């Protein structure tokens, strides 16, 4: 794997694709700078070598139009403070001003380009646009794992203009190494914990994991489709009526492949989709009409924890319940606690993708697991066995 580690950036201008798609509040202040922090090792390596940097990123979904709301100028102050230097800003990523600024960079300088998605060419993977971007650097570094599954101009196409000098940043390299460890060389037993709202979002991942894992735990909203598929009454719990056959097929496949598929047997139900709803515990196959399961119940928690504690490699994707409501976080919290305990006892734990990362952060356990991925869709696609265009482009 070609990474920044082996490259000497002295006197070079590095064009670095980062994922600075950070959340901003109404006052355009950054509410969580994890994505910036995650890119720091790569930025520091280049600067310490004596190179200069042109940073490029997207922010939100401006749909090919410039917009005040999605301007990356909002992050310049925070980025300057974080890097302890004055970050320059180009208000059009491929305008004349941007090329003048990048041409004038001195060792130690950092330039941030305006949101790439102000041009529709970015998401289209337009070659002319990619070529323009390539003029900003002598070397191309991709450190944006979160967008590695997109064949966009800045994540994929631009790499062809750097046949001799394209490489992964530290974040990208770490993401790939950790995902690979789970997929290709896990210490066993290997357990995947899947949760979240819908089975349909994760079918491909579940199918591909069935070839790899020893245990597959399924919780969260998607579990009710399984309960329903086997004749349970699930009240008004979230369910995908057109996926009942699929749920039965997945259970049969697990059996055929000798995978221990663990489904919840009980749940915490509510008479309304709200934190203040009335609650009770119920069997997953016997939820009264008008009630819905919003978290896993105590028996399921116990079984899930036992399986997790006995695992040597763990992948967690998706919460066990509606963790955004404090009264329905217990299942996710206890699963997280078991993962932390297994990690302390030597297991490797990868927390992957969007909501599970948000969950582990909410519980302040980020530092107690082996790795929290910054990629949502990208990690899922990688785990499904797909080749990511942004990874392939580096070669
Ligand atoms: P995903 O993006 O597919 O990982 O889904 C995450 C979302 O699933 C979170 O916002 C959770 O609130 C939601 N979720 C988890 N369990 C349930 C449930 N039992 N009913 C409804 N939504 C759920």
Coordinates of C-alpha atoms and ligand atoms in Angstrom, one line a residue:
X1 CA 0.0 0.0 0.0
X2 CA 1.5 3.3 -1.1
X3 CA 1.1 5.8 1.7
X4 CA 2.5 9.2 2.8
X5 CA 4.8 7.4 5.2
X6 CA 7.2 6.4 2.5
X7 CA 7.2 9.8 0.7
X8 CA 9.4 12.8 1.3
X9 CA 7.3 15.9 0.8
X10 CA 10.2 18.4 1.1
X11 CA 9.6 21.2 -1.4
X12 CA 6.4 19.5 -2.8
X13 CA 2.9 20.8 -3.0
X14 CA 0.5 18.1 -1.9
X15 CA -3.0 18.1 -3.2
X16 CA -4.9 16.3 -0.4
X17 CA -8.5 15.1 -0.6
X18 CA -9.9 15.2 3.0
X19 CA -13.3 14.6 4.4
X20 CA -14.1 17.9 6.1
X21 CA -17.9 17.4 5.8
X22 CA -18.3 18.5 9.4
X23 CA -21.6 19.3 11.1
X24 CA -22.3 23.1 11.5
X25 CA -24.9 24.8 13.7
X26 CA -27.1 27.7 12.9
X27 CA -24.2 30.1 13.5
X28 CA -22.0 28.1 11.1
X29 CA -19.9 26.8 14.0
X30 CA -18.4 23.4 13.9
X31 CA -20.3 21.1 16.4
X32 CA -18.0 18.1 16.0
X33 CA -14.5 18.3 14.6
X34 CA -13.7 14.6 14.5
X35 CA -13.2 14.6 10.8
X36 CA -10.7 17.4 11.0
X37 CA -8.8 15.7 13.8
X38 CA -8.7 12.5 11.9
X39 CA -6.9 14.2 9.0
X40 CA -4.2 15.8 11.2
X41 CA -1.6 13.1 11.1
X42 CA -1.4 13.3 7.3
X43 CA -1.3 17.1 7.3
X44 CA 1.4 17.2 10.0
X45 CA 3.6 14.6 8.2
X46 CA 3.5 16.7 5.0
X47 CA 4.2 20.0 6.8
X48 CA 7.0 18.4 9.0
X49 CA 8.7 17.1 5.8
X50 CA 8.8 20.7 4.5
X51 CA 5.9 20.5 2.0
X52 CA 2.9 22.7 1.4
X53 CA -0.7 21.6 1.2
X54 CA -3.8 22.2 -0.8
X55 CA -6.7 20.8 1.0
X56 CA -9.9 19.9 -0.9
X57 CA -13.2 18.6 0.4
X58 CA -17.0 18.6 0.1
X59 CA -19.4 20.0 2.7
X60 CA -23.0 18.9 2.7
X61 CA -25.1 18.6 -0.5
X62 CA -25.1 21.9 -2.3
X63 CA -26.1 20.1 -5.5
X64 CA -23.7 21.8 -7.9
X65 CA -24.4 25.4 -6.8
X66 CA -22.4 27.8 -4.7
X67 CA -24.2 28.5 -1.4
X68 CA -23.3 30.4 1.7
X69 CA -24.6 27.6 3.9
X70 CA -22.2 25.0 2.5
X71 CA -19.2 27.2 2.2
X72 CA -16.0 25.8 3.6
X73 CA -14.9 29.3 4.6
X74 CA -16.8 28.6 7.9
X75 CA -14.2 26.1 8.9
X76 CA -11.1 28.2 8.1
X77 CA -10.8 29.8 11.6
X78 CA -11.1 26.5 13.4
X79 CA -8.7 24.8 11.0
X80 CA -6.1 27.6 11.5
X81 CA -6.4 27.3 15.3
X82 CA -6.1 23.5 15.1
X83 CA -3.0 23.7 12.8
X84 CA -1.6 26.6 14.6
X85 CA -1.0 28.5 11.4
X86 CA -2.9 30.8 9.1
X87 CA -4.8 28.7 6.6
X88 CA -5.4 30.4 3.3
X89 CA -8.7 30.1 1.5
X90 CA -9.6 30.1 -2.2
X91 CA -13.3 31.0 -2.7
X92 CA -13.6 29.0 -5.9
X93 CA -11.8 25.6 -6.1
X94 CA -10.7 26.0 -9.7
X95 CA -10.8 29.8 -10.2
X96 CA -7.9 32.0 -11.2
X97 CA -7.4 33.1 -7.6
X98 CA -7.2 29.5 -6.4
X99 CA -4.4 28.7 -9.0
X100 CA -2.5 31.9 -8.0
X101 CA -2.7 31.0 -4.3
X102 CA -1.6 27.4 -4.8
X103 CA 1.2 28.4 -7.1
X104 CA 2.5 30.8 -4.5
X105 CA 2.6 28.3 -1.6
X106 CA 5.8 28.1 0.5
X107 CA 6.9 25.1 2.6
X108 CA 4.6 25.0 5.7
X109 CA 1.7 26.8 3.9
X110 CA -1.8 25.4 3.9
X111 CA -4.5 26.4 1.4
X112 CA -8.1 25.2 1.7
X113 CA -10.2 25.2 -1.5
X114 CA -13.9 26.1 -1.5
X115 CA -16.5 23.2 -1.5
X116 CA -15.8 20.9 -4.5
X117 CA -19.5 20.2 -4.8
X118 CA -20.3 23.8 -5.8
X119 CA -19.5 22.3 -9.2
X120 CA -21.7 19.5 -10.5
X121 CA -18.7 18.1 -12.3
X122 CA -17.3 16.9 -9.0
X123 CA -20.0 14.2 -8.4
X124 CA -20.1 13.4 -12.1
X125 CA -16.4 12.5 -12.0
X126 CA -15.8 15.0 -14.9
X127 CA -12.3 14.5 -16.3
X128 CA -11.8 18.2 -17.3
X129 CA -12.6 19.3 -13.8
X130 CA -10.3 16.7 -12.3
X131 CA -7.5 17.9 -14.5
X132 CA -8.0 21.4 -13.3
X133 CA -7.9 20.2 -9.7
X134 CA -4.7 18.3 -10.5
X135 CA -2.9 21.6 -11.3
X136 CA -2.9 22.5 -7.6
X137 CA -0.4 19.9 -6.6
X138 CA 2.8 17.9 -7.5
X139 CA 1.5 14.9 -5.5
X140 CA -2.0 13.6 -4.8
X141 CA -3.0 12.2 -1.4
X142 CA -6.4 10.7 -0.7
X143 CA -7.3 10.7 3.0
X144 CA -11.0 10.8 2.6
X145 CA -12.2 7.3 3.4
X146 CA -15.8 8.5 3.9
X147 CA -16.1 9.2 0.1
X148 CA -13.9 6.4 -1.2
X149 CA -16.9 4.6 -2.5
X150 CA -17.7 7.4 -4.8
X151 CA -16.1 7.8 -8.3
X152 CA -16.0 11.6 -8.0
X153 CA -13.5 13.9 -9.7
X154 CA -11.5 14.6 -6.5
X155 CA -11.7 11.1 -5.0
X156 CA -11.0 9.0 -8.0
X157 CA -10.6 10.6 -11.4
X158 CA -7.9 13.1 -10.3
X159 CA -5.6 10.3 -9.4
X160 CA -4.9 9.5 -13.1
X161 CA -3.1 12.8 -13.4
X162 CA -0.5 11.7 -10.9
X163 CA 0.7 8.4 -12.3
X164 CA 3.9 8.5 -10.3
X165 CA 2.9 10.4 -7.2
X166 CA -0.4 9.3 -5.7
X167 CA -0.9 7.7 -2.4
X168 CA -3.1 7.1 0.7
X169 CA -3.0 9.3 3.8
X170 CA -2.7 7.8 7.2
X171 CA -6.4 7.8 7.9
X172 CA -7.2 6.0 4.7
X173 CA -4.5 3.5 5.3
X174 CA -5.7 2.8 8.9
X175 CA -9.3 2.4 7.7
X176 CA -8.3 -0.1 5.1
X177 CA -5.9 -2.0 7.4
X178 CA -8.6 -2.4 10.1
X179 CA -11.4 -3.4 7.7
X180 CA -9.1 -5.9 6.1
X181 CA -8.2 -7.4 9.5
X182 CA -11.8 -8.1 10.2
X183 CA -12.6 -9.4 6.7
X184 CA -9.5 -11.4 5.8
X185 CA -7.5 -12.4 8.9
X186 CA -9.8 -12.3 12.0
X187 CA -8.9 -14.1 15.1
X188 CA -11.9 -16.3 15.9
X189 CA -14.6 -16.4 16.9
X190 CA -15.6 -13.5 14.6
X191 CA -18.9 -11.8 15.6
X192 CA -20.8 -9.2 13.6
X193 CA -23.4 -7.2 15.4
X194 CA -25.9 -5.6 13.0
X195 CA -28.6 -3.1 14.0
X196 CA -30.2 0.0 12.7
X197 CA -33.6 0.6 11.1
X198 CA -33.8 -1.5 7.9
X199 CA -32.8 -4.9 6.7
X200 CA -32.9 -3.6 3.1
X201 CA -30.0 -1.2 3.7
X202 CA -27.8 -4.1 4.9
X203 CA -28.8 -7.1 2.9
X204 CA -25.6 -7.3 0.9
X205 CA -23.5 -6.8 3.9
X206 CA -25.4 -9.5 5.9
X207 CA -25.1 -11.9 2.9
X208 CA -21.4 -11.3 2.6
X209 CA -20.8 -11.6 6.3
X210 CA -22.5 -15.0 6.4
X211 CA -19.5 -16.3 4.5
X212 CA -17.1 -15.0 7.1
X213 CA -18.5 -14.8 10.6
X214 CA -19.0 -17.3 13.4
X215 CA -21.7 -15.3 15.1
X216 CA -24.2 -12.8 13.6
X217 CA -26.2 -10.8 16.0
X218 CA -29.1 -8.9 14.6
X219 CA -30.8 -6.2 16.7
X220 CA -32.4 -2.8 16.2
X221 CA -35.4 -2.1 14.0
X222 CA -34.4 -4.7 11.4
X223 CA -35.0 -7.5 13.9
X224 CA -38.8 -7.1 13.7
X225 CA -38.9 -8.0 10.1
X226 CA -37.4 -11.3 11.1
X227 CA -39.9 -11.8 14.0
X228 CA -42.8 -11.1 11.6
X229 CA -41.3 -13.5 9.0
X230 CA -41.6 -16.3 11.5
X231 CA -45.2 -15.6 12.4
X232 CA -44.7 -13.1 15.3
X233 CA -47.1 -10.3 16.2
X234 CA -45.0 -7.2 16.1
X235 CA -47.6 -4.6 16.7
X236 CA -46.6 -1.3 15.0
X237 CA -42.9 -2.0 15.2
X238 CA -40.9 -1.0 12.1
X239 CA -41.1 -3.7 9.5
X240 CA -40.4 -4.2 5.8
X241 CA -43.3 -6.3 4.6
X242 CA -41.6 -7.0 1.3
X243 CA -38.5 -8.4 2.9
X244 CA -40.1 -11.3 4.8
X245 CA -39.0 -14.0 2.3
X246 CA -35.6 -12.5 2.4
X247 CA -35.5 -12.7 6.2
X248 CA -36.4 -16.4 6.0
X249 CA -33.8 -17.0 3.4
X250 CA -31.1 -15.3 5.5
X251 CA -32.0 -17.5 8.4
X252 CA -31.8 -20.6 6.2
X253 CA -28.5 -19.5 4.7
X254 CA -27.0 -18.9 8.2
X255 CA -28.0 -22.5 9.1
X256 CA -26.5 -23.9 6.0
X257 CA -23.2 -22.1 6.6
X258 CA -23.0 -23.0 10.2
X259 CA -23.3 -19.4 11.4
X260 CA -24.8 -18.8 14.8
X261 CA -27.5 -16.3 14.0
X262 CA -28.7 -14.6 17.2
X263 CA -31.9 -12.7 17.1
X264 CA -33.5 -10.8 20.0
X265 CA -36.2 -12.7 21.9
X266 CA -37.6 -9.8 23.9
X267 CA -37.8 -6.0 23.6
X268 CA -38.7 -2.8 25.3
X269 CA -42.0 -1.6 23.7
X270 CA -43.6 1.8 23.6
X271 CA -47.1 3.0 22.9
X272 CA -45.7 6.0 20.9
X273 CA -42.5 6.8 19.0
X274 CA -41.3 9.1 21.7
X275 CA -38.9 9.2 24.6
X276 CA -41.8 9.9 26.9
X277 CA -44.0 7.1 25.8
X278 CA -45.4 4.5 28.2
X279 CA -43.1 1.4 28.1
X280 CA -43.2 -2.3 28.9
X281 CA -41.2 -5.4 28.1
X282 CA -42.6 -8.0 25.6
X283 CA -41.6 -11.1 23.7
X284 CA -40.5 -10.2 20.2
X285 CA -43.2 -12.5 18.8
X286 CA -46.0 -11.1 21.0
X287 CA -46.1 -7.3 20.8
X288 CA -49.6 -5.9 21.4
X289 CA -51.4 -3.9 18.8
X290 CA -50.6 -0.2 19.0
X291 CA -47.2 -0.8 20.6
X292 CA -43.8 -0.9 19.0
X293 CA -40.4 -2.3 19.9
X294 CA -37.8 0.5 20.4
X295 CA -35.0 -1.4 22.1
X296 CA -33.9 -4.9 22.8
X297 CA -35.0 -6.4 26.1
X298 CA -33.1 -7.8 29.1
X299 CA -33.0 -11.5 28.0
X300 CA -31.7 -10.5 24.5
X301 CA -29.1 -8.2 26.1
X302 CA -27.8 -11.0 28.2
X303 CA -27.5 -13.4 25.3
X304 CA -25.9 -10.8 23.0
X305 CA -23.4 -9.9 25.8
X306 CA -22.4 -13.5 26.3
X307 CA -21.7 -14.0 22.6
X308 CA -19.7 -10.7 22.4
X309 CA -17.7 -11.5 25.5
X310 CA -16.6 -14.8 23.9
X311 CA -15.5 -13.2 20.7
X312 CA -12.0 -12.4 19.5
X313 CA -12.9 -10.1 16.6
X314 CA -16.0 -7.9 16.6
X315 CA -17.7 -5.7 14.0
X316 CA -20.5 -3.5 15.1
X317 CA -22.7 -1.7 12.7
X318 CA -26.0 -0.1 13.7
X319 CA -27.7 0.6 17.1
X320 CA -29.8 -1.9 19.0
X321 CA -32.6 0.5 19.4
X322 CA -33.7 4.1 19.0
X323 CA -30.6 5.3 20.9
X324 CA -31.4 8.9 20.2
X325 CA -34.1 8.6 22.9
X326 CA -32.5 8.2 26.4
X327 CA -35.1 5.7 27.4
X328 CA -34.2 3.3 24.6
X329 CA -30.4 3.4 24.8
X330 CA -29.9 0.5 27.2
X331 CA -29.5 -2.2 24.6
X332 CA -26.9 -0.3 22.6
X333 CA -25.1 0.8 25.7
X334 CA -24.9 -2.7 27.1
X335 CA -23.7 -4.1 23.8
X336 CA -21.1 -1.3 23.7
X337 CA -20.0 -2.2 27.3
X338 CA -19.6 -5.9 26.3
X339 CA -17.5 -4.8 23.3
X340 CA -15.3 -2.7 25.5
X341 CA -14.9 -5.6 27.9
X342 CA -14.0 -8.0 25.1
X343 CA -11.5 -5.5 23.8
X344 CA -9.9 -5.2 27.2
X345 CA -9.5 -9.0 27.1
X346 CA -7.6 -8.9 23.9
X347 CA -10.3 -8.9 21.2
X348 CA -10.1 -6.6 18.1
X349 CA -13.2 -4.4 17.8
X350 CA -14.2 -2.3 14.8
X351 CA -17.1 0.1 15.2
X352 CA -18.3 0.9 11.7
X353 CA -20.4 3.5 10.1
X354 CA -22.5 6.5 11.0
X355 CA -24.9 5.6 13.8
X356 CA -22.8 3.1 15.7
X357 CA -20.0 5.6 15.7
X358 CA -22.4 8.2 17.0
X359 CA -23.6 5.7 19.6
X360 CA -20.2 4.8 20.9
X361 CA -19.4 8.6 21.1
X362 CA -22.6 9.2 23.0
X363 CA -21.4 6.7 25.6
X364 CA -17.9 8.1 25.7
X365 CA -16.4 4.8 24.8
X366 CA -14.5 5.7 21.6
X367 CA -11.2 5.3 23.3
X368 CA -12.1 1.9 24.7
X369 CA -12.6 0.0 21.4
X370 CA -9.9 -0.9 18.9
X371 CA -11.1 1.4 16.0
X372 CA -14.0 3.6 15.2
X373 CA -14.3 4.0 11.4
X374 CA -15.0 7.4 9.9
X375 CA -16.7 5.7 6.9
X376 CA -20.5 5.0 6.7
X377 CA -21.4 3.9 3.2
X378 CA -17.7 3.4 2.3
X379 CA -17.1 0.9 5.1
X380 CA -20.3 -1.0 4.3
X381 CA -19.4 -1.3 0.7
X382 CA -15.9 -2.4 1.5
X383 CA -17.3 -5.0 3.9
X384 CA -19.7 -6.2 1.2
X385 CA -16.6 -7.1 -0.8
X386 CA -16.9 -4.3 -3.3
X387 CA -13.8 -2.6 -4.7
X388 CA -13.9 1.1 -3.7
X389 CA -13.2 3.4 -6.7
X390 CA -11.1 5.8 -4.5
X391 CA -9.0 2.9 -3.4
X392 CA -8.6 1.4 -6.8
X393 CA -7.5 4.7 -8.3
X394 CA -4.5 4.8 -6.1
X395 CA -3.6 1.3 -7.3
Ligands
LIG1 P1 -29.1 2.8 10.3 O1 -28.8 4.1 9.7 O2 -29.7 1.8 9.3 O3 -27.9 2.2 11.0 O4 -30.2 3.1 11.4 C1 -30.0 3.8 12.5 C2 -31.3 4.3 13.0 O5 -32.1 3.1 13.3 C3 -31.2 5.1 14.3 O6 -31.6 6.4 14.0 C4 -32.2 4.4 15.2 O7 -33.0 5.3 15.9 C5 -33.0 3.5 14.3 N1 -33.6 2.4 15.0 C6 -32.9 1.5 15.7 N2 -33.8 0.6 16.3 C7 -35.0 1.0 15.9 C8 -36.4 0.5 16.2 N3 -36.5 -0.5 17.0 N4 -37.4 1.2 15.7 C9 -37.2 2.3 14.9 N5 -36.0 2.8 14.6 C10 -34.9 2.1 15.1

